[in-house]
Tab-separated table of N, CA and C in Angstrom:
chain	number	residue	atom	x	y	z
A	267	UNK	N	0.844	-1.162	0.000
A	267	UNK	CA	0.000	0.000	0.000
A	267	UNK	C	0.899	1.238	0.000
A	268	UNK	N	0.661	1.911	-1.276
A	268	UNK	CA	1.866	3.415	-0.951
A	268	UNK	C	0.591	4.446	-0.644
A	269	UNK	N	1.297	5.228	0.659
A	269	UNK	CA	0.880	6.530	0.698
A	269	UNK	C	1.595	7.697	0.230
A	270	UNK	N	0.557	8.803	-0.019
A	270	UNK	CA	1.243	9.903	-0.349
A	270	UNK	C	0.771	11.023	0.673
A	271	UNK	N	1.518	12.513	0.536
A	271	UNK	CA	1.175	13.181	1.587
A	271	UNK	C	1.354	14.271	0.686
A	272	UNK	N	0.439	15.117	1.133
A	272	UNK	CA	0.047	16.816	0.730
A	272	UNK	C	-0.053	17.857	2.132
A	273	UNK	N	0.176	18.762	1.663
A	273	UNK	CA	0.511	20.039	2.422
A	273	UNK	C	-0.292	21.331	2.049
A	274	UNK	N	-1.096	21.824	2.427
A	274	UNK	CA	-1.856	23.131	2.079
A	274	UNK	C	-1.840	24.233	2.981
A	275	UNK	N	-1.585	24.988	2.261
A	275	UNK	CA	-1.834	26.296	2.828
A	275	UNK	C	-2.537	27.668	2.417
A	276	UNK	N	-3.303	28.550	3.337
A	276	UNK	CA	-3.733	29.030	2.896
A	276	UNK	C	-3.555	30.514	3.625
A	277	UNK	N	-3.224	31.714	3.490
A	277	UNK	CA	-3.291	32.665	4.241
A	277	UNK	C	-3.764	33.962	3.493
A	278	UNK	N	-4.669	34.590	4.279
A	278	UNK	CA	-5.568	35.997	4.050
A	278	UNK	C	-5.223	36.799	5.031
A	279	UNK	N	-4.410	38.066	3.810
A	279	UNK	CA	-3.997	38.969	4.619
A	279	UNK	C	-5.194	39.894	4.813
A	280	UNK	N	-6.480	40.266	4.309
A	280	UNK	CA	-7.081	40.793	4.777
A	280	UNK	C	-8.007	40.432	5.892
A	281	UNK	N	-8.170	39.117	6.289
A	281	UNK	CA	-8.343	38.478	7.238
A	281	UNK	C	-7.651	38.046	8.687
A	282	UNK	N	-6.711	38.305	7.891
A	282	UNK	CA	-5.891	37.735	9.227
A	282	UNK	C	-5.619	36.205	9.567
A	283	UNK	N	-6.117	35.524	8.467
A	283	UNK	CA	-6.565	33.856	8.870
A	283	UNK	C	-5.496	33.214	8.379
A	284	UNK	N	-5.421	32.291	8.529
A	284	UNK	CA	-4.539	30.781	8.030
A	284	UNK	C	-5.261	29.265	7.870
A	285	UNK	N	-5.113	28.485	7.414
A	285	UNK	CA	-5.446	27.508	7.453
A	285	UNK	C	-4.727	26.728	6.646
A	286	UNK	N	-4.288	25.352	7.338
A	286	UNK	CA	-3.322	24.151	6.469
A	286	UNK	C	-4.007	23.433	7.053
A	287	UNK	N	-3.922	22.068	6.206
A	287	UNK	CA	-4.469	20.906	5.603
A	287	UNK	C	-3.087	19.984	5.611
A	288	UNK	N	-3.151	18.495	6.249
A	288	UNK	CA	-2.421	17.563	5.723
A	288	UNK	C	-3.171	16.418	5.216
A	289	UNK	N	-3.326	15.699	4.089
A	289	UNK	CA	-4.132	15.053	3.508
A	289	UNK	C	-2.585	13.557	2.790
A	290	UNK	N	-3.230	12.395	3.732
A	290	UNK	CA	-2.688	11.462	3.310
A	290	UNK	C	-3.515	10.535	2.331
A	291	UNK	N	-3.048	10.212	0.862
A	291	UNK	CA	-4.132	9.020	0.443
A	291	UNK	C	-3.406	7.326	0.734
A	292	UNK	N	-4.353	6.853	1.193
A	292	UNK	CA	-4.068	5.243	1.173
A	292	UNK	C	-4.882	4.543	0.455
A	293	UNK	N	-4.664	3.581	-0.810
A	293	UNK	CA	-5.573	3.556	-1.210
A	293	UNK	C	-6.545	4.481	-1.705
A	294	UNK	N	-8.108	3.767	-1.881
A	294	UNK	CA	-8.779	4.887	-2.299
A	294	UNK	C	-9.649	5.713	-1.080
A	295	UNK	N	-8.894	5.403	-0.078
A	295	UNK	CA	-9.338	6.243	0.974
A	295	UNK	C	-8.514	7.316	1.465
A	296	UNK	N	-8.737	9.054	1.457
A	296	UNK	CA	-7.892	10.332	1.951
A	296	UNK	C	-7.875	9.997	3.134
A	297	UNK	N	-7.152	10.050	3.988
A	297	UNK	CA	-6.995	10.709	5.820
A	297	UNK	C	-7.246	12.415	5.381
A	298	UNK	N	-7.286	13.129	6.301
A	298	UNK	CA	-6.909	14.653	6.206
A	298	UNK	C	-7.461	15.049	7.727
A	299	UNK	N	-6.185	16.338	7.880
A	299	UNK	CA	-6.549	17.080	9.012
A	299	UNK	C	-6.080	18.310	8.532
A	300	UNK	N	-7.248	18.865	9.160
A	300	UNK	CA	-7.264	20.695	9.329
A	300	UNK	C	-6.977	21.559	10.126
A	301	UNK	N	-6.428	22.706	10.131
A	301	UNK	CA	-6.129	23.612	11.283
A	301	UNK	C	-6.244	24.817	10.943
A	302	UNK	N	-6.903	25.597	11.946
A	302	UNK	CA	-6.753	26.783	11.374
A	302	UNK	C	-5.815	27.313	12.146
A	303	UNK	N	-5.647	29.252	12.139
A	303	UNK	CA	-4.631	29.936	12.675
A	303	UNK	C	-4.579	29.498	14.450
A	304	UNK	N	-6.137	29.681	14.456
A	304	UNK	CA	-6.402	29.769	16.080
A	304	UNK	C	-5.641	28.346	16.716
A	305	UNK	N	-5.364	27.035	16.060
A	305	UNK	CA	-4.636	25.937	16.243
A	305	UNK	C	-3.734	25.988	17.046
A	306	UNK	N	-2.663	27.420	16.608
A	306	UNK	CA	-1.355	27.721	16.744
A	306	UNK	C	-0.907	28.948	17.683
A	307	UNK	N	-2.156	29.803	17.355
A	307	UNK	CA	-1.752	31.045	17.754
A	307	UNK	C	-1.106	31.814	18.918
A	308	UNK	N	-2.139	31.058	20.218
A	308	UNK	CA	-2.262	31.548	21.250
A	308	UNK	C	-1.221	29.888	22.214
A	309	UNK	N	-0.760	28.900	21.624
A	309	UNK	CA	-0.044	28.050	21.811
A	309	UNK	C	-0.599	26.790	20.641
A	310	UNK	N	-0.227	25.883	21.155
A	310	UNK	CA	-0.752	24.585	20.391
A	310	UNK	C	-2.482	24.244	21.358
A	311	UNK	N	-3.377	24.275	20.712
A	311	UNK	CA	-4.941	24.100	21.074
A	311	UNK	C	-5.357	23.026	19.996
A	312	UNK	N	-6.807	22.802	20.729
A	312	UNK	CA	-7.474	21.649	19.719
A	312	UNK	C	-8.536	23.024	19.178
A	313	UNK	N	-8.641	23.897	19.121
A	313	UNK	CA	-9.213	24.596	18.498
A	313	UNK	C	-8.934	25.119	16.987
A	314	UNK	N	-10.058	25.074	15.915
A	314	UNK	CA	-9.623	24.810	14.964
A	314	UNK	C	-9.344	23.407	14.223
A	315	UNK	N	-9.085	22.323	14.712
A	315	UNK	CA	-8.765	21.106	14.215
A	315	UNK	C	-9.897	20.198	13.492
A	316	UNK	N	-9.798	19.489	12.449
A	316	UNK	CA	-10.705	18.515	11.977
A	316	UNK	C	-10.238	17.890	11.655
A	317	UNK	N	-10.732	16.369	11.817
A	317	UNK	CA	-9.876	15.335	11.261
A	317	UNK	C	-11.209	14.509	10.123
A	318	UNK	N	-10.762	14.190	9.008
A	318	UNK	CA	-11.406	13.342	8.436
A	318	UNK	C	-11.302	12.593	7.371
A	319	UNK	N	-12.119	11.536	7.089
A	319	UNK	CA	-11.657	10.198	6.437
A	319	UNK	C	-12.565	10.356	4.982
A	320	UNK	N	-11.895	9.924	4.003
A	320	UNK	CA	-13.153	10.103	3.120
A	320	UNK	C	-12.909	9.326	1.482
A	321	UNK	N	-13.649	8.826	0.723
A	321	UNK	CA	-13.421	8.169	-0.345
A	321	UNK	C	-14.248	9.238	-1.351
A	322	UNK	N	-13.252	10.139	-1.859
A	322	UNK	CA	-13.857	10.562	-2.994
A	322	UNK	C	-15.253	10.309	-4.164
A	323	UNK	N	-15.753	11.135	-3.767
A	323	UNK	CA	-17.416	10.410	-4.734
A	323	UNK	C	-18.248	9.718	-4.183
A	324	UNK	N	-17.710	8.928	-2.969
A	324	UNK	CA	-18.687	8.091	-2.045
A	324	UNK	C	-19.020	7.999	-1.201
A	325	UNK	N	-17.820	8.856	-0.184
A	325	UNK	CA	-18.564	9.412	1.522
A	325	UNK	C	-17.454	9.928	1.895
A	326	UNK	N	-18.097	10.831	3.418
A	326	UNK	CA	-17.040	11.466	3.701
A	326	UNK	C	-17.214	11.438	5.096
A	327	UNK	N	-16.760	11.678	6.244
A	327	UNK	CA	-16.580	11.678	7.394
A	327	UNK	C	-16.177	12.048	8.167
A	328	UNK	N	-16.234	13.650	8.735
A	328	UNK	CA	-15.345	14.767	9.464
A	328	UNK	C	-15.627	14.876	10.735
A	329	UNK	N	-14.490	15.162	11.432
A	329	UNK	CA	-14.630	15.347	13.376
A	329	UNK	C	-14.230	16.259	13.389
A	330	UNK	N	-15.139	17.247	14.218
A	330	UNK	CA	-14.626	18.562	14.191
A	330	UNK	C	-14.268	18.485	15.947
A	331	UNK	N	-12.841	18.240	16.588
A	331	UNK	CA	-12.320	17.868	18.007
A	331	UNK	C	-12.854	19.095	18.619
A	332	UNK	N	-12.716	20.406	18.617
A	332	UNK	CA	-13.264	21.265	19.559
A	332	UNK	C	-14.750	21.019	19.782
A	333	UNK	N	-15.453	20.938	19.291
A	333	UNK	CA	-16.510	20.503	18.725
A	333	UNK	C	-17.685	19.699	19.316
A	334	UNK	N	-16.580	18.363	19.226
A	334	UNK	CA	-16.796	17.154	19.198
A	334	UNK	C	-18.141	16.280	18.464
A	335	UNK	N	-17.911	16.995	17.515
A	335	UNK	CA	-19.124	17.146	16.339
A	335	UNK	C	-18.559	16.225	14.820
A	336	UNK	N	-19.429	15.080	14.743
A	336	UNK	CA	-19.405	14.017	13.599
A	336	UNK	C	-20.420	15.191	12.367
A	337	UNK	N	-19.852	14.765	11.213
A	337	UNK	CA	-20.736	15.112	10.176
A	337	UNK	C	-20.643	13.922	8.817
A	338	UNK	N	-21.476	13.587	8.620
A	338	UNK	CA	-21.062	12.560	7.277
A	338	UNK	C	-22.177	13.180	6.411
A	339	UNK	N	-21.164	12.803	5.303
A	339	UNK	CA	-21.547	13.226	3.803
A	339	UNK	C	-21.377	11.791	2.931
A	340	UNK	N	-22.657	11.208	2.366
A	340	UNK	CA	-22.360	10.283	1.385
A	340	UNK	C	-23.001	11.032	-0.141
A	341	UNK	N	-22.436	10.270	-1.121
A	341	UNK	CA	-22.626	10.799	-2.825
A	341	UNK	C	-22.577	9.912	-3.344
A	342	UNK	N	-23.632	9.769	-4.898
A	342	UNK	CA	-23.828	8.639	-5.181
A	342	UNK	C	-23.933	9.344	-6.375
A	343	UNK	N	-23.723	8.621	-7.850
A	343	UNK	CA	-24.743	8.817	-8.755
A	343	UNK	C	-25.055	8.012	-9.553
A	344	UNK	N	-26.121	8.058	-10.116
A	344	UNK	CA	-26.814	7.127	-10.784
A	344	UNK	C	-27.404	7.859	-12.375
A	345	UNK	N	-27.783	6.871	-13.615
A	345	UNK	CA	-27.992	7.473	-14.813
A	345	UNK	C	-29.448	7.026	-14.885
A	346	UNK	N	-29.419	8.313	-15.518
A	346	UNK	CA	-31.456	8.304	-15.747
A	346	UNK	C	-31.669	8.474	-17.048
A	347	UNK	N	-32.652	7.838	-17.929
A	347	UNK	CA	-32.039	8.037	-19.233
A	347	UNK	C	-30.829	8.143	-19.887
A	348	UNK	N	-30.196	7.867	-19.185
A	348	UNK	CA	-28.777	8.032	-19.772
A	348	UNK	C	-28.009	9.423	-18.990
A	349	UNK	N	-28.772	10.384	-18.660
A	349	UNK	CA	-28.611	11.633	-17.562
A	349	UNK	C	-27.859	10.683	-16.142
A	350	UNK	N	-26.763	11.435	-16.015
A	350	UNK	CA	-26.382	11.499	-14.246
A	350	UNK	C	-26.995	12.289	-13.198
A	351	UNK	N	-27.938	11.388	-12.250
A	351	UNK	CA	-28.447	12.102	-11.428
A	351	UNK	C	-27.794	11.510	-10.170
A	352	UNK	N	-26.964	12.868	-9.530
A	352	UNK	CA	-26.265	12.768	-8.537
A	352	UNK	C	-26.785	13.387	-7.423
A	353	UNK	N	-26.529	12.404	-6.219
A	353	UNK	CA	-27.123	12.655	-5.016
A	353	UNK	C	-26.345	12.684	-3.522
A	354	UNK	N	-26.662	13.289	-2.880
A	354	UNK	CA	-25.699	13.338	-1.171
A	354	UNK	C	-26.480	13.546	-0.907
A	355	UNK	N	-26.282	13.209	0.473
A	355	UNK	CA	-27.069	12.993	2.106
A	355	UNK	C	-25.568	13.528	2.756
A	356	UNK	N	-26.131	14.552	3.610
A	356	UNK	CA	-25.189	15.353	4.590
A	356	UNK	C	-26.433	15.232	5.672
A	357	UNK	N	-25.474	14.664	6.959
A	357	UNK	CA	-25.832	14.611	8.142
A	357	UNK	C	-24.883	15.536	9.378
A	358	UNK	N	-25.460	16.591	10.193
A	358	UNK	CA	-24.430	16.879	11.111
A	358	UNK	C	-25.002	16.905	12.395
A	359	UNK	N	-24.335	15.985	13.554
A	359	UNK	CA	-25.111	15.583	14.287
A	359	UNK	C	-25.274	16.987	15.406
A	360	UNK	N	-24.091	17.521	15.494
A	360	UNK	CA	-24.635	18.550	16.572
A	360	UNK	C	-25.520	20.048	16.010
A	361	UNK	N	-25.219	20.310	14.745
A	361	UNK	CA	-26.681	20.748	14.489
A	361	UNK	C	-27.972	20.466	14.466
A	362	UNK	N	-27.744	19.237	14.309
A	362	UNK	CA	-29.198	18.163	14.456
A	362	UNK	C	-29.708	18.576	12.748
A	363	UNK	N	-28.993	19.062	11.799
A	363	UNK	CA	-29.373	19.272	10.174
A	363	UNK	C	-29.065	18.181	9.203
A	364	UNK	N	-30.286	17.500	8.901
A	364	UNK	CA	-30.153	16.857	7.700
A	364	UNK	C	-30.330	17.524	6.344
A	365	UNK	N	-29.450	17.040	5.524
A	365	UNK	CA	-29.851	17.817	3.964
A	365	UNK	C	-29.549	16.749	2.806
A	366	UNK	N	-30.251	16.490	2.042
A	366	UNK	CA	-30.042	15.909	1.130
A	366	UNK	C	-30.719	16.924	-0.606
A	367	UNK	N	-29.593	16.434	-1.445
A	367	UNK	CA	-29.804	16.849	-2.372
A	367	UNK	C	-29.460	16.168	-3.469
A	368	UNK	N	-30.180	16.854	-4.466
A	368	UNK	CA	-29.841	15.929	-5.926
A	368	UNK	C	-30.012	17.194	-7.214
A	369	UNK	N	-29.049	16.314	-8.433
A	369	UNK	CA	-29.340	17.724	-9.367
A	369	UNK	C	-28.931	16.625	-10.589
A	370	UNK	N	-30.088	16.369	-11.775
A	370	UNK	CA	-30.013	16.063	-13.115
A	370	UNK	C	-29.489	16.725	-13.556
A	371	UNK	N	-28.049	16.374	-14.666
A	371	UNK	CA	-27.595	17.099	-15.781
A	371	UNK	C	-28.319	16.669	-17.046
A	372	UNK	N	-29.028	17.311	-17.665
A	372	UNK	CA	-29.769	17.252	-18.985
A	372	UNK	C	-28.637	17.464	-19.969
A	373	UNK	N	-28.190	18.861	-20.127
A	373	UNK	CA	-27.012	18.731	-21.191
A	373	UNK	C	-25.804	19.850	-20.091
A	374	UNK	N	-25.245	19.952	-20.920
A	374	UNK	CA	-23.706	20.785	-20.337
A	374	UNK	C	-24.930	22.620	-19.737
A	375	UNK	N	-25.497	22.777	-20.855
A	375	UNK	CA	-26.532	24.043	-20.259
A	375	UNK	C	-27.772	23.807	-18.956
A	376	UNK	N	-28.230	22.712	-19.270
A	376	UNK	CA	-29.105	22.276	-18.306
A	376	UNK	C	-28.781	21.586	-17.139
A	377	UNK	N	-29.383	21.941	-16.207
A	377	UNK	CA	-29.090	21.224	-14.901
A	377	UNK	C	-30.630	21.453	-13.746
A	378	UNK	N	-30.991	20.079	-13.379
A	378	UNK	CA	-32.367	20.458	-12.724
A	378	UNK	C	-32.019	19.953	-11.331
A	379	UNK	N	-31.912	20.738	-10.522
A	379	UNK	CA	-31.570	20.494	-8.937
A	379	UNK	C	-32.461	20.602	-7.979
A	380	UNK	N	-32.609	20.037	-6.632
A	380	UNK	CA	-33.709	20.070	-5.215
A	380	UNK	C	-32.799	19.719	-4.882
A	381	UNK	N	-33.093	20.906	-3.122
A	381	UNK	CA	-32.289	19.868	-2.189
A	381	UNK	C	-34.077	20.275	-0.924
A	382	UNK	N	-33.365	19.663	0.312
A	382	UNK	CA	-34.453	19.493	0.850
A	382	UNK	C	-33.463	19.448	2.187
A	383	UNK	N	-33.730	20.362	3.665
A	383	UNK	CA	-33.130	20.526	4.362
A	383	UNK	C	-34.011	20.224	6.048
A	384	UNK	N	-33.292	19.849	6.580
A	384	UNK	CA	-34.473	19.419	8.097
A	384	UNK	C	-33.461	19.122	8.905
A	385	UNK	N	-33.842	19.957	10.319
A	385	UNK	CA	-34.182	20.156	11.272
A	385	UNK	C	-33.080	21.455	11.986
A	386	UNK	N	-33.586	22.400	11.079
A	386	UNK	CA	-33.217	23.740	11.427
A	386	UNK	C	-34.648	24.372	11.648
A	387	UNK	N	-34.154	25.517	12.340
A	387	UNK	CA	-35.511	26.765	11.788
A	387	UNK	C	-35.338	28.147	11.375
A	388	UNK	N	-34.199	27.917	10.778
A	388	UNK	CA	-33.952	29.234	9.483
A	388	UNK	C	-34.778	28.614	8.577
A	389	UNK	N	-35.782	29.571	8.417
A	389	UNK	CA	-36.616	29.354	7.142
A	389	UNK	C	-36.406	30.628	5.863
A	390	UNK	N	-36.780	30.745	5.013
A	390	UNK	CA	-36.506	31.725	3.738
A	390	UNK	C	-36.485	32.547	4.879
């Protein structure tokens, strides 16, 4: 099994922010962890940190440690007439928000999308 390893960075000077990313692939499964500035700033903290596991196109699985907040994301797609109609289910448990959505590509111009969101109460 070879892994590889990536390094990201990101910094906004009009922000003031930072954020790096280390993202290992094994297989067809990523590791990755996140940090933002606040990680570092004020010493080494779990603030800022996410860790998560995920197979491109088919699910995803983030811990947010300050948090202590699971979120999974699965994606699927399937052909309809011959159309890809692609779909996710995002779950986050300490919002208590489910969302799922889907969007037909008809041609490269067309695209017919719903999503459908529960158990918030931000409404329009």
């Amino acid at each position: 099994m070879a892994m590889k390893a990536s390094l990201k960075g990101k910094y906004d000077a009009d922000k003031t922010s930072g954020i790096g990313s280390l993202a290992f692939n094994a297989g067809d499964i990523k590791l990755r962890a996140t940090m933002t500035d606040a990680t570092l700033v004020a010493g080494p903290t779990l603030t800022g940190l996410s860790l998560a596991v995920e197979k491109p196109g088919s699910f995803m699985i983030e811990y947010n440690v300050p948090k202590k907040d699971v979120r999974f994301q699965f994606m699927n797609t399937i052909r309809i007439a011959e159309k890809p109609l692609n779909l996710t289910y995002i779950h986050s448990r300490a919002d208590n928000r489910t969302i799922v959505d889907g969007s037909l590509v008809i041609d490269s111009a067309n695209k017919l999308s719903a999503n459908h969101m529960v158990g918030t109460n931000n409404y329009f």
